[in-house]
């Protein structure tokens, strides 16, 4: 049997299962691919169908994998949009793609919505974007510890994991619960004094997010507009690495909040990382986002036995780069085993070991950021 034959019989198999699970009126196949036994299925689902599928999802997926051509299945959902609604009419309220099927949202003016659907973070005073030009520099660990430090300093703080393809927030915070959907809005999970949200809360750990750009941008938009963030002094946004669509989408939609906060760039000391960090700085400058400063992460290693300091990646490069770019240098974070252990164990270092040298470095940077926020409030 050819690959095309397998896909055809699989489509028929799934269609039959949709009917058997009473999902046929509410869910349709939007896309299906089959490569080397791995099936990627995207279902377009209505608000009524979402709870039905949630209730029977495991049985439904198990039944699909009984097809002889399948060894592994990845299932993603996209929200159904009424065909009578034109794209131009739908854009203000839906933001285009809405891949997170959260049910129907109340209409503007409803008692369940103080702000219209197109308003982003209406009760959040400021947004701080934590960014890097490349992956692997410890950006997410830095974002988590800065957020916890700001909360310890008395600010009402939220933390948004904006990395759709590689969400790490649930693991780093030790959070395993699933968010509740209330009237079409996700309720953020509260952990370590923070309100938090991540696509990782909504999918299984092993599930790969095989989404193209519009789906990713739609999910990011929903994590802002379809989450009940409530009143916050600051929302820390852990951006994905790079300078692509995700960064542009978030900065465009949150431009007013970023003007009251700004962007923090995380880099390691070596030249290649600083080159990518420079691109990140250029991005934020071009779109008019204030640059709060540059952090040198993994700045140096101190041996836990002999206490000898080693500059594994060089040292001071980020400070020199900050001076060259005429932006503030926020501080150095050492390369310590404790940082890695705390992230793996799900307890941020600033909470587990407040007196640790790295915790003190995070806290010092957080104090500076708090002062910057206070300066904007006073202005």
Steps between C-alpha positions, in 0.01 A plus 500: 500500500633846407537795737209669320283192556594500869402865533169437322405206721615691807277794407206261467594339831505836681174610339333183625639556850374859507152364436538221755608747769215741411749760383412501130274809514753692705845396373644477151841402366691815413833334417643148508849381415658160543877460490688186608214389722461839672159656437448875546130579532347847535131510583286809460261487794199702611445640849246226566733230378796606714365364832382181328845434362668592828286243679576219253835611360710209622254239372472687169879516455541134598239402241680697229831327574338161438537574130781275373688787331539698825777461755469844658238778499521874555159664534451878491181704510395819330186693583209493258392831350153554358513504117262796501765714665741663259869527593473878521210471741668231707841660542418752776347242731693186418840632395493259204585139588381379839665159534418469871141380511371679811132521417295809426603826659236739637412788271647844568309673775418172676535500877774239461719735299606838631692565176425425132660182363755693294644666812823338614585480870263782603591480869875448455703815563823405322665219302866401513613278211797275575670419170812354344631487149566125527401200707702336774604815687277441805230750408208304644682431827577869525138597426365266768740620769446866414123453518524328838735772624259775394217319680718475814557875473127557531386537140194318368678300235401272212717277282410408142692227318479616138698210355241287320744245357711451812307597814707450815305693762292209640811292574697790644215593734412142594144551379298202376142629519289594199345848480124541540298661221236742626264662248748451217799629698788311657567561867876534558661254739637659815838369608770642726309828532469539121213478254632280221397371159668281240395289203679226693211498748258408220681219319670180601875520569586278203269676254683686225336827392507447124341832414577747226543871559133611502408233755790601725410868475137415577599303809723785622214744453268276700753474784464877531136568414339175620665476843351670806823658619322746728676794667879475481779748558713321242480205263832334416489350149756228430543540124618217276857542372563693182349803330209357305122511474436425868704798616335730247150382589547545872672836478238635259204389708657602833674818388318722751583268791862464387537879497439487876738207539744399229733224381780315681759321285675190636834390356806298591844665476632336183506689171252282311233546767565874516461522122152350528419718801589804290235394248245483781592851612464624142152344474371676809657830396333484159155441647541761770506275806702642793812296578535448872840342464722199435571210738816288476391147592745214566748780565752286686532162669613463859619151595297374799807320636798733459293816436725594209323723250511403131369707211376212286340722236724801545395781730379856477393477137139592576602802705721623217220437251252691715738796508543482123123488446444774758256294706517418874699199617278331759741250653678165492346162580758228581493151353403285798377144537238628747327698226463192282387281790236747616356527149488121460338460842232761430594748774660826381839562659403838649236317704696185578824674598449878540855549627663321207731736302290448187179572694653822626593594142145434377358702789730795434388509135135471607542798734635702211204398283258589778658845521456541127132407526454745788664770288246440221213510752624831638531643151 
